[in-house]
Tab-separated table of C-alpha atoms (C1' of nucleotides) in Angstrom:
chain	number	residue	atom	x	y	z
A	24	MET	CA	-14.037	78.045	-100.985
A	25	ASP	CA	-11.210	77.077	-103.306
A	26	SER	CA	-8.729	79.356	-105.038
A	27	LEU	CA	-10.461	79.040	-108.375
A	28	THR	CA	-13.748	80.300	-106.996
A	29	ALA	CA	-11.993	83.157	-105.252
A	30	LEU	CA	-10.173	84.170	-108.417
A	31	ASN	CA	-13.360	84.030	-110.483
A	32	GLN	CA	-15.037	86.226	-107.926
A	33	PHE	CA	-12.193	88.716	-108.219
A	34	ARG	CA	-12.538	88.683	-111.979
A	35	ALA	CA	-16.261	89.330	-111.834
A	36	GLN	CA	-15.723	92.262	-109.495
A	37	VAL	CA	-13.025	93.995	-111.513
A	38	GLU	CA	-14.934	93.431	-114.739
A	39	ILE	CA	-17.636	95.664	-113.282
A	40	PHE	CA	-15.075	98.406	-113.799
A	41	VAL	CA	-13.191	97.191	-116.897
A	42	PRO	CA	-14.050	94.201	-119.120
A	43	LEU	CA	-11.155	91.846	-119.798
A	44	THR	CA	-10.331	89.472	-122.624
A	45	GLU	CA	-9.395	85.936	-121.658
A	46	ALA	CA	-5.759	86.650	-122.522
A	47	GLU	CA	-5.735	89.773	-120.357
A	48	TRP	CA	-7.268	87.886	-117.475
A	49	GLN	CA	-4.641	85.160	-117.687
A	50	VAL	CA	-1.920	87.788	-117.399
A	51	LEU	CA	-3.654	89.704	-114.646
A	52	LYS	CA	-4.236	86.484	-112.719
A	53	SER	CA	-0.514	85.776	-112.686
A	54	TYR	CA	0.011	88.838	-110.494
A	55	LEU	CA	-2.514	87.713	-107.885
A	56	GLU	CA	-2.095	85.794	-104.662
A	57	ILE	CA	-4.624	84.134	-102.399
A	58	ILE	CA	-4.321	85.010	-98.726
A	59	VAL	CA	-6.183	83.005	-96.104
A	60	LEU	CA	-6.658	85.003	-92.953
A	61	LYS	CA	-7.915	83.233	-89.847
A	62	LYS	CA	-10.314	85.102	-87.580
A	63	LYS	CA	-8.541	87.763	-85.461
A	64	LYS	CA	-5.446	87.680	-87.665
A	65	ASN	CA	-4.233	90.963	-89.140
A	66	LEU	CA	-3.873	91.993	-92.739
A	67	ALA	CA	-2.268	95.223	-91.499
A	68	GLU	CA	-1.115	96.596	-88.174
A	69	PRO	CA	0.380	99.833	-86.828
A	70	GLY	CA	4.095	100.228	-87.341
A	71	LYS	CA	4.229	97.922	-90.353
A	72	VAL	CA	3.859	98.794	-94.004
A	73	CYS	CA	0.774	97.147	-95.474
A	74	ASN	CA	1.971	95.169	-98.456
A	75	TYR	CA	-1.362	94.044	-99.903
A	76	LEU	CA	-4.298	95.439	-101.744
A	77	THR	CA	-6.983	92.788	-101.504
A	78	LEU	CA	-10.489	91.844	-102.458
A	79	VAL	CA	-12.520	90.035	-99.830
A	80	ALA	CA	-13.680	86.820	-101.534
A	81	LYS	CA	-15.127	85.356	-98.359
A	82	GLY	CA	-15.435	86.615	-94.803
A	83	ALA	CA	-15.001	90.168	-93.599
A	84	VAL	CA	-12.400	92.465	-92.107
A	85	ARG	CA	-12.561	95.229	-89.553
A	86	TYR	CA	-10.470	98.416	-89.455
A	87	PHE	CA	-9.608	99.840	-86.065
A	88	HIS	CA	-7.316	102.242	-84.259
A	89	ILE	CA	-6.107	101.943	-80.698
A	90	LYS	CA	-6.761	105.117	-78.723
A	91	ASP	CA	-6.060	105.298	-74.963
A	92	GLY	CA	-5.776	101.531	-74.979
A	93	GLU	CA	-9.228	101.117	-76.512
A	94	GLU	CA	-10.116	99.758	-79.926
A	95	ILE	CA	-12.077	102.171	-82.083
A	96	THR	CA	-13.583	100.581	-85.162
A	97	GLY	CA	-13.709	102.830	-88.196
A	98	TYR	CA	-14.772	100.587	-91.022
A	99	PHE	CA	-15.529	97.122	-92.367
A	100	SER	CA	-15.068	95.348	-95.676
A	101	PHE	CA	-17.324	92.458	-96.664
A	102	GLU	CA	-17.411	90.042	-99.571
A	103	ASN	CA	-16.585	91.642	-102.933
A	104	GLU	CA	-15.194	94.789	-101.374
A	105	PHE	CA	-11.579	95.840	-101.491
A	106	ALA	CA	-9.587	95.867	-98.284
A	107	SER	CA	-6.191	97.270	-97.376
A	108	SER	CA	-4.596	99.779	-95.087
A	109	TYR	CA	-4.765	101.859	-98.189
A	110	LYS	CA	-2.715	104.859	-97.154
A	111	SER	CA	0.079	102.629	-95.959
A	112	PHE	CA	-0.073	100.476	-99.079
A	113	LEU	CA	0.108	103.469	-101.398
A	114	THR	CA	2.618	105.600	-99.548
A	115	ARG	CA	4.800	102.754	-98.219
A	116	GLN	CA	4.655	104.271	-94.756
A	117	SER	CA	3.770	102.421	-91.587
A	118	ALA	CA	0.085	101.815	-91.089
A	119	ILE	CA	-1.625	103.569	-88.201
A	120	ASN	CA	-4.487	101.121	-87.912
A	121	TYR	CA	-5.259	97.435	-87.757
A	122	VAL	CA	-7.076	95.585	-90.513
A	123	GLN	CA	-8.241	92.368	-88.911
A	124	ALA	CA	-10.319	89.391	-89.984
A	125	LEU	CA	-13.727	89.346	-88.296
A	126	GLU	CA	-14.206	85.769	-89.492
A	127	ASP	CA	-12.055	83.289	-91.341
A	128	THR	CA	-11.427	85.246	-94.503
A	129	ILE	CA	-10.144	84.617	-98.021
A	130	LEU	CA	-8.477	87.529	-99.792
A	131	VAL	CA	-7.464	87.817	-103.433
A	132	SER	CA	-4.456	90.076	-103.281
A	133	PHE	CA	-1.963	92.205	-105.103
A	134	SER	CA	1.331	92.578	-103.344
A	135	TYR	CA	2.725	96.060	-103.850
A	136	ASN	CA	5.467	94.849	-106.163
A	137	ASN	CA	3.138	92.705	-108.236
A	138	LEU	CA	0.732	95.585	-108.684
A	139	GLN	CA	3.533	97.851	-109.893
A	140	GLN	CA	4.561	95.137	-112.347
A	141	ALA	CA	0.993	94.825	-113.538
A	142	TYR	CA	0.891	98.582	-114.168
A	143	ALA	CA	4.119	98.261	-116.131
A	144	ASP	CA	2.947	95.203	-118.069
A	145	GLU	CA	2.781	95.865	-121.782
A	146	LEU	CA	-0.357	93.841	-122.334
A	147	ILE	CA	-2.501	94.910	-119.401
A	148	GLY	CA	-0.777	98.029	-118.027
A	149	HIS	CA	-3.171	100.488	-119.600
A	150	LYS	CA	-6.253	98.577	-118.449
A	151	MET	CA	-4.787	98.153	-114.987
A	152	GLU	CA	-4.369	101.906	-114.675
A	153	ARG	CA	-7.937	102.455	-115.803
A	154	MET	CA	-9.311	99.757	-113.568
A	155	CYS	CA	-7.569	101.047	-110.488
A	156	ARG	CA	-8.497	104.605	-111.350
A	157	LEU	CA	-12.149	103.628	-111.500
A	158	ILE	CA	-11.877	101.660	-108.289
A	159	ALA	CA	-10.166	104.542	-106.503
A	160	GLU	CA	-12.831	106.908	-107.814
A	161	HIS	CA	-15.548	104.562	-106.607
A	162	TYR	CA	-14.151	104.452	-103.090
A	163	LEU	CA	-13.457	108.179	-103.120
A	164	ILE	CA	-17.154	108.765	-103.699
A	165	CYS	CA	-17.996	106.405	-100.841
A	166	CYS	CA	-15.662	108.313	-98.555
A	167	GLU	CA	-17.081	111.660	-99.585
A	168	ASP	CA	-20.588	110.437	-98.799
A	169	ARG	CA	-19.470	109.248	-95.401
A	170	ILE	CA	-17.755	112.554	-94.622
A	171	ALA	CA	-20.937	114.356	-95.663
A	172	SER	CA	-22.866	112.189	-93.215
A	173	PHE	CA	-20.611	113.319	-90.372
A	174	VAL	CA	-20.886	116.967	-91.308
A	175	THR	CA	-24.594	117.172	-92.094
A	176	GLN	CA	-26.241	114.493	-89.952
A	177	THR	CA	-26.665	113.756	-86.267
A	178	PRO	CA	-25.619	110.348	-84.936
A	179	GLU	CA	-29.281	109.380	-84.763
A	180	GLU	CA	-29.806	110.340	-88.396
A	181	ARG	CA	-26.745	108.365	-89.393
A	182	TYR	CA	-28.064	105.311	-87.575
A	183	ASN	CA	-31.504	105.644	-89.153
A	184	LYS	CA	-29.911	105.842	-92.559
A	185	LEU	CA	-27.947	102.715	-91.795
A	186	LEU	CA	-31.213	101.011	-90.859
A	187	GLU	CA	-32.822	102.100	-94.140
A	188	THR	CA	-30.007	101.016	-96.397
A	189	GLY	CA	-30.126	97.838	-94.374
A	190	GLY	CA	-26.381	97.481	-94.233
A	191	GLU	CA	-25.022	94.019	-93.824
A	192	VAL	CA	-23.130	95.759	-91.072
A	193	LEU	CA	-26.177	95.516	-88.816
A	194	GLN	CA	-26.588	91.777	-89.174
A	195	ARG	CA	-23.010	90.647	-88.981
A	196	ILE	CA	-21.320	93.120	-86.690
A	197	PRO	CA	-21.488	93.596	-82.900
A	198	GLN	CA	-23.313	96.788	-82.005
A	199	HIS	CA	-20.393	98.397	-80.249
A	200	TYR	CA	-18.384	98.269	-83.460
A	201	VAL	CA	-21.285	99.862	-85.308
A	202	ALA	CA	-21.349	102.592	-82.660
A	203	ASN	CA	-17.706	103.437	-83.361
A	204	PHE	CA	-18.457	103.367	-87.076
A	205	LEU	CA	-21.151	105.997	-86.463
A	206	GLY	CA	-18.706	108.080	-84.442
A	207	ILE	CA	-20.340	107.528	-81.047
A	208	THR	CA	-19.945	105.314	-77.985
A	209	PRO	CA	-21.725	101.971	-77.613
A	210	VAL	CA	-23.715	103.344	-74.682
A	211	SER	CA	-24.916	106.229	-76.790
A	212	LEU	CA	-26.004	103.928	-79.610
A	213	SER	CA	-27.962	101.840	-77.151
A	214	ARG	CA	-29.809	104.968	-76.057
A	215	ILE	CA	-30.514	105.987	-79.642
A	216	ARG	CA	-31.984	102.539	-80.288
A	217	ARG	CA	-34.252	102.896	-77.277
A	218	ARG	CA	-35.399	106.328	-78.436
A	219	ILE	CA	-36.249	104.961	-81.872
A	220	MET	CA	-38.104	101.965	-80.427
A	221	LYS	CA	-40.299	104.201	-78.311
A	222	ILE	CA	-41.201	106.363	-81.295
A	223	SER	CA	-42.047	103.494	-83.623
A	224	ALA	CA	-43.905	101.609	-80.872
B	8	MET	CA	-3.584	136.110	-113.554
B	9	ASP	CA	-3.633	135.266	-117.254
B	10	SER	CA	-4.533	131.973	-118.890
B	11	LEU	CA	-0.926	131.064	-119.553
B	12	THR	CA	-0.004	131.324	-115.877
B	13	ALA	CA	-3.032	129.280	-114.916
B	14	LEU	CA	-2.184	126.567	-117.430
B	15	ASN	CA	1.438	126.429	-116.289
B	16	GLN	CA	0.248	126.071	-112.736
B	17	PHE	CA	-1.960	123.193	-113.777
B	18	ARG	CA	0.974	121.557	-115.529
B	19	ALA	CA	3.190	121.876	-112.480
B	20	GLN	CA	0.551	120.307	-110.299
B	21	VAL	CA	-0.172	117.302	-112.479
B	22	GLU	CA	3.527	116.732	-113.071
B	23	ILE	CA	3.803	116.060	-109.346
B	24	PHE	CA	1.890	112.909	-110.201
B	25	VAL	CA	3.113	112.127	-113.725
B	26	PRO	CA	5.916	113.871	-115.669
B	27	LEU	CA	4.980	114.946	-119.189
B	28	THR	CA	6.954	115.525	-122.337
B	29	GLU	CA	6.398	118.806	-124.115
B	30	ALA	CA	4.450	117.016	-126.832
B	31	GLU	CA	2.234	115.319	-124.296
B	32	TRP	CA	1.579	118.598	-122.559
B	33	GLN	CA	0.557	120.264	-125.793
B	34	VAL	CA	-2.019	117.547	-126.378
B	35	LEU	CA	-3.235	117.550	-122.803
B	36	LYS	CA	-3.542	121.325	-122.867
B	37	SER	CA	-5.871	121.133	-125.829
B	38	TYR	CA	-8.455	119.392	-123.643
B	39	LEU	CA	-8.394	122.104	-120.994
B	40	GLU	CA	-10.579	125.142	-120.477
B	41	ILE	CA	-10.183	128.160	-118.239
B	42	ILE	CA	-13.192	129.024	-116.138
B	43	VAL	CA	-13.417	132.351	-114.352
B	44	LEU	CA	-15.795	132.176	-111.421
B	45	LYS	CA	-16.802	135.396	-109.706
B	46	LYS	CA	-17.247	135.344	-105.952
B	47	LYS	CA	-20.500	133.635	-104.886
B	48	LYS	CA	-20.956	132.024	-108.285
B	49	ASN	CA	-21.401	128.260	-108.412
B	50	LEU	CA	-19.295	125.638	-110.084
B	51	ALA	CA	-21.923	123.081	-109.091
B	52	GLU	CA	-25.369	123.182	-107.540
B	53	PRO	CA	-28.012	120.697	-106.402
B	54	GLY	CA	-30.201	119.304	-109.138
B	55	LYS	CA	-27.651	119.879	-111.889
B	56	VAL	CA	-24.956	117.527	-113.152
B	57	CYS	CA	-21.507	118.948	-112.485
B	58	ASN	CA	-19.749	119.009	-115.805
B	59	TYR	CA	-16.266	120.056	-114.713
B	60	LEU	CA	-13.285	118.643	-112.933
B	61	THR	CA	-11.107	121.619	-112.105
B	62	LEU	CA	-7.880	122.755	-110.535
B	63	VAL	CA	-8.033	125.972	-108.545
B	64	ALA	CA	-5.366	128.204	-110.073
B	65	LYS	CA	-6.352	131.236	-108.035
B	66	GLY	CA	-8.975	131.849	-105.385
B	67	ALA	CA	-10.893	129.245	-103.431
B	68	VAL	CA	-14.178	127.384	-103.449
B	69	ARG	CA	-16.485	126.208	-100.713
B	70	TYR	CA	-18.621	123.062	-100.672
B	71	PHE	CA	-21.919	123.209	-98.862
B	72	HIS	CA	-25.252	121.481	-98.445
B	73	ILE	CA	-28.540	123.111	-97.571
B	74	LYS	CA	-30.198	121.416	-94.598
B	75	ASP	CA	-33.388	122.827	-93.062
B	76	GLY	CA	-32.775	126.014	-95.012
B	77	GLU	CA	-29.296	126.427	-93.517
B	78	GLU	CA	-25.978	126.203	-95.301
B	79	ILE	CA	-23.638	123.557	-93.934
B	80	THR	CA	-20.102	123.838	-95.208
B	81	GLY	CA	-18.308	120.550	-95.674
B	82	TYR	CA	-15.087	121.422	-97.428
B	83	PHE	CA	-12.911	123.941	-99.205
B	84	SER	CA	-10.463	123.847	-102.091
B	85	PHE	CA	-7.646	126.385	-102.337
B	86	GLU	CA	-4.991	127.146	-104.897
B	87	ASN	CA	-3.468	124.055	-106.510
B	88	GLU	CA	-6.180	121.741	-105.249
B	89	PHE	CA	-8.726	120.000	-107.406
B	90	ALA	CA	-12.348	121.008	-107.132
B	91	SER	CA	-15.546	119.492	-108.428
B	92	SER	CA	-18.786	118.042	-107.221
B	93	TYR	CA	-16.900	114.846	-107.773
B	94	LYS	CA	-19.649	112.302	-107.308
B	95	SER	CA	-21.883	114.152	-109.704
B	96	PHE	CA	-19.085	114.614	-112.227
B	97	LEU	CA	-18.181	110.932	-112.206
B	98	THR	CA	-21.629	109.401	-112.040
B	99	ARG	CA	-23.409	111.985	-114.204
B	100	GLN	CA	-26.118	112.287	-111.577
B	101	SER	CA	-27.429	115.537	-110.134
B	102	ALA	CA	-25.194	117.090	-107.519
B	103	ILE	CA	-26.516	117.274	-103.973
B	104	ASN	CA	-24.278	120.146	-102.886
B	105	TYR	CA	-23.098	123.553	-103.965
B	106	VAL	CA	-19.516	124.270	-104.978
B	107	GLN	CA	-19.199	128.029	-104.784
B	108	ALA	CA	-16.419	130.562	-105.243
B	109	LEU	CA	-15.361	132.131	-101.948
B	110	GLU	CA	-13.421	134.757	-103.857
B	111	ASP	CA	-13.000	135.575	-107.521
B	112	THR	CA	-11.562	132.297	-108.723
B	113	ILE	CA	-9.763	130.942	-111.779
B	114	LEU	CA	-10.219	127.263	-112.556
B	115	VAL	CA	-8.339	125.120	-115.056
B	116	SER	CA	-10.920	122.597	-116.086
B	117	PHE	CA	-11.739	119.392	-117.862
B	118	SER	CA	-15.265	119.171	-119.125
B	119	TYR	CA	-16.563	115.622	-118.783
B	120	ASN	CA	-16.462	115.018	-122.517
B	121	ASN	CA	-12.981	116.428	-122.914
B	122	LEU	CA	-11.683	114.265	-120.119
B	123	GLN	CA	-13.161	111.156	-121.710
B	124	GLN	CA	-11.499	112.146	-124.974
B	125	ALA	CA	-8.207	112.635	-123.204
B	126	TYR	CA	-8.494	109.140	-121.729
B	127	ALA	CA	-9.160	107.810	-125.215
B	128	ASP	CA	-6.338	109.812	-126.801
B	129	GLU	CA	-3.728	107.586	-128.344
B	130	LEU	CA	-0.792	109.735	-127.310
B	131	ILE	CA	-1.696	110.630	-123.731
B	132	GLY	CA	-4.488	108.206	-122.833
B	133	HIS	CA	-2.296	105.874	-120.814
B	134	LYS	CA	-0.680	108.718	-118.880
B	135	MET	CA	-4.041	110.340	-118.289
B	136	GLU	CA	-5.340	107.159	-116.725
B	137	ARG	CA	-2.284	106.945	-114.513
B	138	MET	CA	-2.403	110.595	-113.567
B	139	CYS	CA	-6.039	110.517	-112.615
B	140	ARG	CA	-5.562	107.255	-110.779
B	141	LEU	CA	-2.830	108.815	-108.680
B	142	ILE	CA	-4.881	111.927	-108.089
B	143	ALA	CA	-7.921	109.901	-107.058
B	144	GLU	CA	-5.713	107.831	-104.752
B	145	HIS	CA	-4.274	110.998	-103.251
B	146	TYR	CA	-7.690	112.410	-102.451
B	147	LEU	CA	-8.921	109.036	-101.255
B	148	ILE	CA	-6.174	109.059	-98.638
B	149	CYS	CA	-7.151	112.576	-97.604
B	150	CYS	CA	-10.762	111.486	-97.207
B	151	GLU	CA	-9.803	108.430	-95.190
B	152	ASP	CA	-7.784	110.604	-92.831
B	153	ARG	CA	-10.694	112.940	-92.409
B	154	ILE	CA	-13.095	110.089	-91.695
B	155	ALA	CA	-10.638	108.746	-89.131
B	156	SER	CA	-10.629	112.156	-87.466
B	157	PHE	CA	-14.413	112.007	-87.060
B	158	VAL	CA	-14.347	108.486	-85.679
B	159	THR	CA	-11.362	108.758	-83.342
B	160	GLN	CA	-11.213	112.397	-82.279
B	161	THR	CA	-13.408	114.844	-80.370
B	162	PRO	CA	-14.312	118.161	-82.005
B	163	GLU	CA	-11.792	119.879	-79.732
B	164	GLU	CA	-9.052	117.488	-80.835
B	165	ARG	CA	-9.966	118.070	-84.452
B	166	TYR	CA	-9.730	121.825	-83.951
B	167	ASN	CA	-6.384	121.543	-82.186
B	168	LYS	CA	-5.052	119.458	-85.039
B	169	LEU	CA	-6.242	122.092	-87.470
B	170	LEU	CA	-4.356	124.694	-85.432
B	171	GLU	CA	-1.178	122.591	-85.508
B	172	THR	CA	-1.215	121.880	-89.213
B	173	GLY	CA	-1.919	125.589	-89.505
B	174	GLY	CA	-4.394	125.117	-92.304
B	175	GLU	CA	-4.885	127.993	-94.634
B	176	VAL	CA	-8.479	127.365	-93.717
B	177	LEU	CA	-8.024	129.255	-90.479
B	178	GLN	CA	-6.693	132.418	-92.075
B	179	ARG	CA	-8.977	132.667	-95.047
B	180	ILE	CA	-12.267	131.228	-93.923
B	181	PRO	CA	-14.975	132.615	-91.597
B	182	GLN	CA	-15.082	130.692	-88.338
B	183	HIS	CA	-18.627	129.461	-88.763
B	184	TYR	CA	-17.607	127.646	-91.925
B	185	VAL	CA	-14.700	126.089	-90.096
B	186	ALA	CA	-17.140	124.955	-87.399
B	187	ASN	CA	-19.230	123.104	-89.975
B	188	PHE	CA	-16.076	121.621	-91.434
B	189	LEU	CA	-15.280	120.236	-87.981
B	190	GLY	CA	-18.783	118.825	-87.689
B	191	ILE	CA	-20.015	121.230	-84.989
B	192	THR	CA	-21.990	124.476	-84.686
B	193	PRO	CA	-20.368	127.916	-84.754
B	194	VAL	CA	-21.423	128.506	-81.148
B	195	SER	CA	-19.717	125.316	-80.083
B	196	LEU	CA	-16.502	126.238	-81.857
B	197	SER	CA	-16.494	129.599	-80.131
B	198	ARG	CA	-16.688	127.809	-76.780
B	199	ILE	CA	-13.900	125.432	-77.704
B	200	ARG	CA	-11.736	128.397	-78.601
B	201	ARG	CA	-12.417	130.000	-75.230
B	202	ARG	CA	-11.544	126.749	-73.425
B	203	ILE	CA	-8.256	126.521	-75.285
B	204	MET	CA	-7.413	130.162	-74.596
B	205	LYS	CA	-7.908	129.694	-70.878
B	206	ILE	CA	-5.632	126.653	-70.820
B	207	SER	CA	-2.813	128.211	-72.813
B	208	ALA	CA	-3.104	131.509	-70.918
C	24	DC	C1'	-19.838	71.247	-70.786
C	25	DC	C1'	-18.874	75.108	-68.217
C	26	DA	C1'	-16.141	79.028	-66.785
C	27	DA	C1'	-14.661	83.227	-68.825
C	28	DA	C1'	-15.252	86.680	-71.939
C	29	DT	C1'	-18.187	89.389	-74.709
C	30	DT	C1'	-22.174	91.893	-75.622
C	31	DC	C1'	-25.997	94.856	-74.720
C	32	DT	C1'	-28.751	97.482	-71.786
C	33	DT	C1'	-29.670	100.523	-68.064
C	34	DA	C1'	-28.737	103.983	-64.443
C	35	DT	C1'	-26.224	107.897	-62.589
C	36	DC	C1'	-23.547	111.744	-63.029
C	37	DT	C1'	-20.636	114.984	-65.680
C	38	DT	C1'	-19.413	117.226	-69.736
C	39	DT	C1'	-20.308	118.780	-74.093
C	40	DT	C1'	-23.140	120.245	-77.653
C	41	DG	C1'	-27.300	122.251	-79.716
C	42	DT	C1'	-30.691	126.023	-79.716
C	43	DT	C1'	-32.083	130.507	-79.374
C	44	DA	C1'	-31.349	135.064	-78.582
C	45	DA	C1'	-28.876	139.209	-77.634
C	46	DC	C1'	-25.027	142.308	-78.368
C	47	DG	C1'	-21.151	144.771	-80.416
C	48	DT	C1'	-18.080	144.702	-84.316
C	49	DT	C1'	-16.909	144.237	-88.987
C	50	DT	C1'	-17.876	143.773	-93.668
C	51	DT	C1'	-20.593	144.325	-97.715
C	52	DG	C1'	-22.791	146.235	-101.390
C	53	DA	C1'	-25.882	149.454	-103.414
D	15	DT	C1'	-21.476	156.755	-97.548
D	16	DC	C1'	-24.502	154.337	-94.888
D	17	DA	C1'	-27.963	150.921	-93.964
D	18	DA	C1'	-28.125	146.072	-94.041
D	19	DA	C1'	-26.014	141.880	-93.615
D	20	DA	C1'	-22.618	138.953	-91.786
D	21	DC	C1'	-19.639	137.596	-88.045
D	22	DG	C1'	-18.014	136.222	-83.514
D	23	DT	C1'	-18.886	135.954	-78.694
D	24	DT	C1'	-21.603	135.156	-74.734
D	25	DA	C1'	-25.557	133.668	-71.852
D	26	DA	C1'	-29.295	130.536	-70.503
D	27	DC	C1'	-31.565	126.499	-71.033
D	28	DA	C1'	-32.532	121.919	-73.135
D	29	DA	C1'	-30.907	117.872	-75.286
D	30	DA	C1'	-27.516	114.697	-76.216
D	31	DA	C1'	-23.302	112.381	-75.481
D	32	DG	C1'	-19.365	110.666	-72.668
D	33	DA	C1'	-17.691	108.097	-68.515
D	34	DT	C1'	-18.303	104.691	-65.283
D	35	DA	C1'	-20.341	100.912	-63.251
D	36	DA	C1'	-23.563	97.192	-62.613
D	37	DG	C1'	-26.182	93.391	-64.184
D	38	DA	C1'	-28.325	90.053	-67.391
D	39	DA	C1'	-27.978	87.431	-71.591
D	40	DT	C1'	-25.211	85.454	-74.978
D	41	DT	C1'	-21.155	83.658	-76.996
D	42	DT	C1'	-16.687	81.619	-76.779
D	43	DG	C1'	-13.215	78.542	-76.436
D	44	DG	C1'	-10.823	75.179	-74.043
DNA sequence: CCAAATTCTTATCTTTTGTTAACGTTTTGA
DNA sequence: TCAAAACGTTAACAAAAGATAAGAATTTGG
């Protein structure tokens, strides 16, 4: 994938939230950077401030914490989803988690400084605010849904729901990462899968 | 508490995110409404679109789902926090949860239409976008932290953290709601409390 | 190509949680 | 004021999850 394709993909994604004129896009584009992240390389890591807010144009990233020396995977971002250690990016504090490429990945990115300039830009500032408001609202809703799933559903129910919605997660991601994502251990997920197989068989 | 106090409290809170001139405030204020919600009355309920984004000026609200005929409490908003069935408000779809006053509560509120007008307002539109972007980002970070707590911590660790941060939650909220909030049953929380008492005793 | 690492399952045992029910206390509301 | 409802704890049992380890299948990377 070349830079042009990646940038066009970014444009298509943000225009879902706010349509842009050609002139606006040309300005917006000037604040963007392409980041190529080889598999297992980090976009963010604990102790460092995450300097990029990115859209995954190709590939995927995985979010994880280290607890008692073990990796615990909390989330993934696939093509056309935004990726960042968001709290770190916004607050300029050290990240507490890794954001790592699961595959060779191409990211269309705002550096922190460029994004602030884009907000301050006379031509596109207002639209940038709106766009990023809508994007933040979109992800806030996603987070609220996920919190609700932890509060109101059992791990088995969460896994069944994941099966229904047919998440890409299930095809592209090792099961033990999915287990963490569901808030359980890999062994426990394996047992849940066996339980479900017996019922449907 | 009178309306003036409530409005001033709202102003102080939003100015944490974006400072306002007096003129801007006067315009913004014209889009606001005061809602008085008696204890046990709902700001939102399943099957209805939530029409208000509100700041709690006084009192508190509780968010809950009904599952198998039982209430499961997912969250609370106290003084100076925003409250809404946010997904419903933003997407204009029916809410799936209740938002209910825990005490007699005063809310400073945007109706959906008023908020859209405020965004479109020539004088304050740009600042409104920025303000609501920053607010959405703030709550997004809170949600991400909470999700991380479900993925990386045990219920006991989550409760201990709640004790440390000394959440208002613990003083003002019945324990069985707190249990739901932590993702466990009231009986289980009672046992966790006993375990902790024995250790610290 | 092949050794090493990763992944998934399974088994065993321990710990924790859920479920239900009972009990005393406190709070509520008519 | 007083009966009813709500609240928190505890007990007993069942169900589920965590921890650890072993083994087979797959993937990986040099």
